[in-house]
Tab-separated table of C-alpha atoms in Angstrom:
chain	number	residue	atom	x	y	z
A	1203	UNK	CA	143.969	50.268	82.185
A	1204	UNK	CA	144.383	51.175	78.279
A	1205	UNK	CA	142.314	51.098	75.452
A	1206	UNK	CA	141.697	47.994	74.960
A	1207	UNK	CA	141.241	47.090	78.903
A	1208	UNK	CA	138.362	49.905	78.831
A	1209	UNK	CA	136.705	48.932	75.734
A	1210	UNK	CA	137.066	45.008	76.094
A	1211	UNK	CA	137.103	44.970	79.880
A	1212	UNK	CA	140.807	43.549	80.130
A	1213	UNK	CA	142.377	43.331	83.908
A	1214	UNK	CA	145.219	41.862	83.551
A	1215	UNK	CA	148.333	44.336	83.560
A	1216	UNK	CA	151.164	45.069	81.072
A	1217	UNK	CA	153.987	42.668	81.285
A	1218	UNK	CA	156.645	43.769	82.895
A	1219	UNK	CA	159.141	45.876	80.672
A	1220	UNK	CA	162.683	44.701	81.462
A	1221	UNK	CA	165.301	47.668	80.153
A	1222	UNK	CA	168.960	46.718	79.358
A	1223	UNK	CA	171.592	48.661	81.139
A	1224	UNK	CA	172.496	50.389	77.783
A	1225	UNK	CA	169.041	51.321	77.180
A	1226	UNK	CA	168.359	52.585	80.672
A	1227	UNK	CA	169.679	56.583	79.959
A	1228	UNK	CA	166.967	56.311	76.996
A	1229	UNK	CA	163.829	55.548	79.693
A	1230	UNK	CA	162.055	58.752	81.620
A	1231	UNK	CA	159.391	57.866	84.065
A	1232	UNK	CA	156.669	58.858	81.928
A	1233	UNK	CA	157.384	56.621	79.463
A	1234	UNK	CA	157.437	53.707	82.420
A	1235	UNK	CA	154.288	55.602	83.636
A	1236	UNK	CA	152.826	55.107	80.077
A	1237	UNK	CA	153.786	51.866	80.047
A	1238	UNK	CA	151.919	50.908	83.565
A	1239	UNK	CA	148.640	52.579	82.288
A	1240	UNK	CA	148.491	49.452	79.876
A	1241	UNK	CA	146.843	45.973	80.026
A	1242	UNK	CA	148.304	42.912	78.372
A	1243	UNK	CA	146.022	42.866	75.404
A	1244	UNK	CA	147.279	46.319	74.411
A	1245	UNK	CA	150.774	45.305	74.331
A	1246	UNK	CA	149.294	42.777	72.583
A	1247	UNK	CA	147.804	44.270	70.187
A	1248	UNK	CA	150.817	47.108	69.439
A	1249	UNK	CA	153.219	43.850	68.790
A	1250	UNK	CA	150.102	42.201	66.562
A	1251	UNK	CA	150.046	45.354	64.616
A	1252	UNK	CA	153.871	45.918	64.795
A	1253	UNK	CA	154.189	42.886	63.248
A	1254	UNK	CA	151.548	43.232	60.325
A	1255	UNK	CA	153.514	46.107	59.265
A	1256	UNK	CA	156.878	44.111	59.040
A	1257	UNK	CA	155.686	41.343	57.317
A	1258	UNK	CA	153.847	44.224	54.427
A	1259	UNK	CA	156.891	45.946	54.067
A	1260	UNK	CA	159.037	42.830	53.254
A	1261	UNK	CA	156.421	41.771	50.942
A	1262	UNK	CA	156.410	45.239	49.479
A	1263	UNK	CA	160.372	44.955	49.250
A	1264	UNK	CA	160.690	41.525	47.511
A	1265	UNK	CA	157.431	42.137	45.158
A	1266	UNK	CA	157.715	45.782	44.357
A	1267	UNK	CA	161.668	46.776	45.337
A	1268	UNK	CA	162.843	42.788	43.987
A	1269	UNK	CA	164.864	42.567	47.113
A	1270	UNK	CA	165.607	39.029	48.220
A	1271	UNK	CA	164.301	37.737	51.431
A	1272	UNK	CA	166.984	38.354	53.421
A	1273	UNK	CA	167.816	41.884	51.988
A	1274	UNK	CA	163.937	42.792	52.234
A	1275	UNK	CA	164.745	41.561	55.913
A	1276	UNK	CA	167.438	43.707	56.758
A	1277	UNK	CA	166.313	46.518	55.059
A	1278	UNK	CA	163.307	46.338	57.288
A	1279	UNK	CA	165.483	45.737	60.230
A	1280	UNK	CA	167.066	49.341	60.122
A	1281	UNK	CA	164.065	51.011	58.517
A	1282	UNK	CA	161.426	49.895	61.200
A	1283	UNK	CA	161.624	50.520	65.211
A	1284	UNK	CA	162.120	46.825	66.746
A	1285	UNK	CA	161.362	46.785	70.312
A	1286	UNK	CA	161.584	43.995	73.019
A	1287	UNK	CA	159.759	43.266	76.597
A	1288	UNK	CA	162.925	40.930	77.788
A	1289	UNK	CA	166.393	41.209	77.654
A	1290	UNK	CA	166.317	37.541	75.833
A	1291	UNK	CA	164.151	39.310	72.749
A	1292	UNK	CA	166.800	42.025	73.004
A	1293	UNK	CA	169.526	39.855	72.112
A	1294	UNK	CA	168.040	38.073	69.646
A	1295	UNK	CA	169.275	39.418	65.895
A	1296	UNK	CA	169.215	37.660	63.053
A	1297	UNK	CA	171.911	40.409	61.138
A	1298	UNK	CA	174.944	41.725	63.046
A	1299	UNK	CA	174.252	45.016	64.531
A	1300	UNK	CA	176.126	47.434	66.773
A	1301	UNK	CA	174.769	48.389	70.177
A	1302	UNK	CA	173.485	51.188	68.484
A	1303	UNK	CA	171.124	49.657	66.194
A	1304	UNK	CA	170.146	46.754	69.016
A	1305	UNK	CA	166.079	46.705	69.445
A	1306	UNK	CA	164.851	49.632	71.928
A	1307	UNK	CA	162.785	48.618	75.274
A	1308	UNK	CA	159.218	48.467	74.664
A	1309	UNK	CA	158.525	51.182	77.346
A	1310	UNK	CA	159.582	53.704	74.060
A	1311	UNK	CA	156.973	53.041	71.780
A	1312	UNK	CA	154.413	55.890	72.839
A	1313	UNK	CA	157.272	58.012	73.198
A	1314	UNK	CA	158.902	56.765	69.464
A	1315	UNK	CA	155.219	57.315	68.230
A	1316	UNK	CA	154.485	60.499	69.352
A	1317	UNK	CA	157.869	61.628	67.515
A	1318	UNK	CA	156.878	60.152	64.468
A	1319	UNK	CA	153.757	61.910	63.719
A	1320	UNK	CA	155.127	64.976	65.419
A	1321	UNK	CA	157.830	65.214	62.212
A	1322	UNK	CA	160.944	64.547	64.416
A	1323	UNK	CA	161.565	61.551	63.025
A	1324	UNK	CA	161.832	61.793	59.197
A	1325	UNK	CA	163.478	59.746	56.432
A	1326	UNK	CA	165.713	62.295	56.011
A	1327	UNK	CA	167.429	61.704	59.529
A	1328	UNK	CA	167.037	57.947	58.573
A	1329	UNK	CA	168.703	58.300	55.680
A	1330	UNK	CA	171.881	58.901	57.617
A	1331	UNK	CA	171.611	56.775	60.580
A	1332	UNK	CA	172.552	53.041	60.558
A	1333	UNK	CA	169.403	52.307	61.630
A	1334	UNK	CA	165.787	53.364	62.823
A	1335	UNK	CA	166.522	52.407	66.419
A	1336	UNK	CA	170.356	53.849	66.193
A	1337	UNK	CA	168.504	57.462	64.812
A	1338	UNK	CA	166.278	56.963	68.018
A	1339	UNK	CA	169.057	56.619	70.239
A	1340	UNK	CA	170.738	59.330	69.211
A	1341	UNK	CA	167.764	61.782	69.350
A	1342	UNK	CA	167.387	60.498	72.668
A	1343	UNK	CA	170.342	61.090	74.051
A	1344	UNK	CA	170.504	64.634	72.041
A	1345	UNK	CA	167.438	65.624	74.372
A	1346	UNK	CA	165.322	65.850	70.932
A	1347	UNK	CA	162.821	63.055	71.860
């Protein structure tokens, strides 16, 4: 049970993570592991907050940057990890992307967060990668994360 489950008393389990074939390479057992430990209202709650921080930053991009809404979109599509529980979510794209830069399986998050505040993902490795998700793909596979 996570977080939430324990503070909240929350049964009911994480949803079942569905990974792509492409993405499959990317997943270790720990991170499915991770994943199981989790009840519904913390997946919840990661998407809620995921989400919060999308809609800020394309705020932030169209106020502050004077991006239009679709460029304040994109830009936040290959600046931000985007994640998905099915393989439906996983297809759905509003931009053309390559494979690379499709949305990662939701299992990764703990693993994508720990990376973050570790330093291994920086906006200097961003700055040359054609997206967020393409940079974590490519750590990934490099055995870095």
């Amino acid at each position: 049970m996570g977080i939430f489950g324990k503070i909240f008393g929350s049964k009911q389990p994480a949803p079942p993570c569905a990974i792509h074939p492409s993405d499959k390479s990317l997943v270790r057992n720990e991170d499915v592991v991770w994943w199981d430990s989790l009840s519904l209202d913390d997946c919840m709650a990661f998407e809620q907050q995921d989400n919060v921080a999308i809609v800020a930053a394309i705020q932030h991009f169209i106020e502050e940057d004077g991006l239009t809404e679709e460029d304040a979109a994109r830009k936040v599509r290959t600046n931000f990890p985007f994640y998905y529980w099915s393989l439906e979510q996983r297809d759905e794209e509003h931009f053309p992307l390559s494979n690379s830069d499709a949305k990662l399986p939701y299992v990764l998050k703990d693993r994508i967060n720990r990376a973050l505040m570790g330093g291994k993902i920086d906006s200097h490795a961003l700055d040359h990668a054609s997206s967020f998700n393409a940079l974590v793909r490519e750590l990934i596979q490099s055995g870095s994360v």
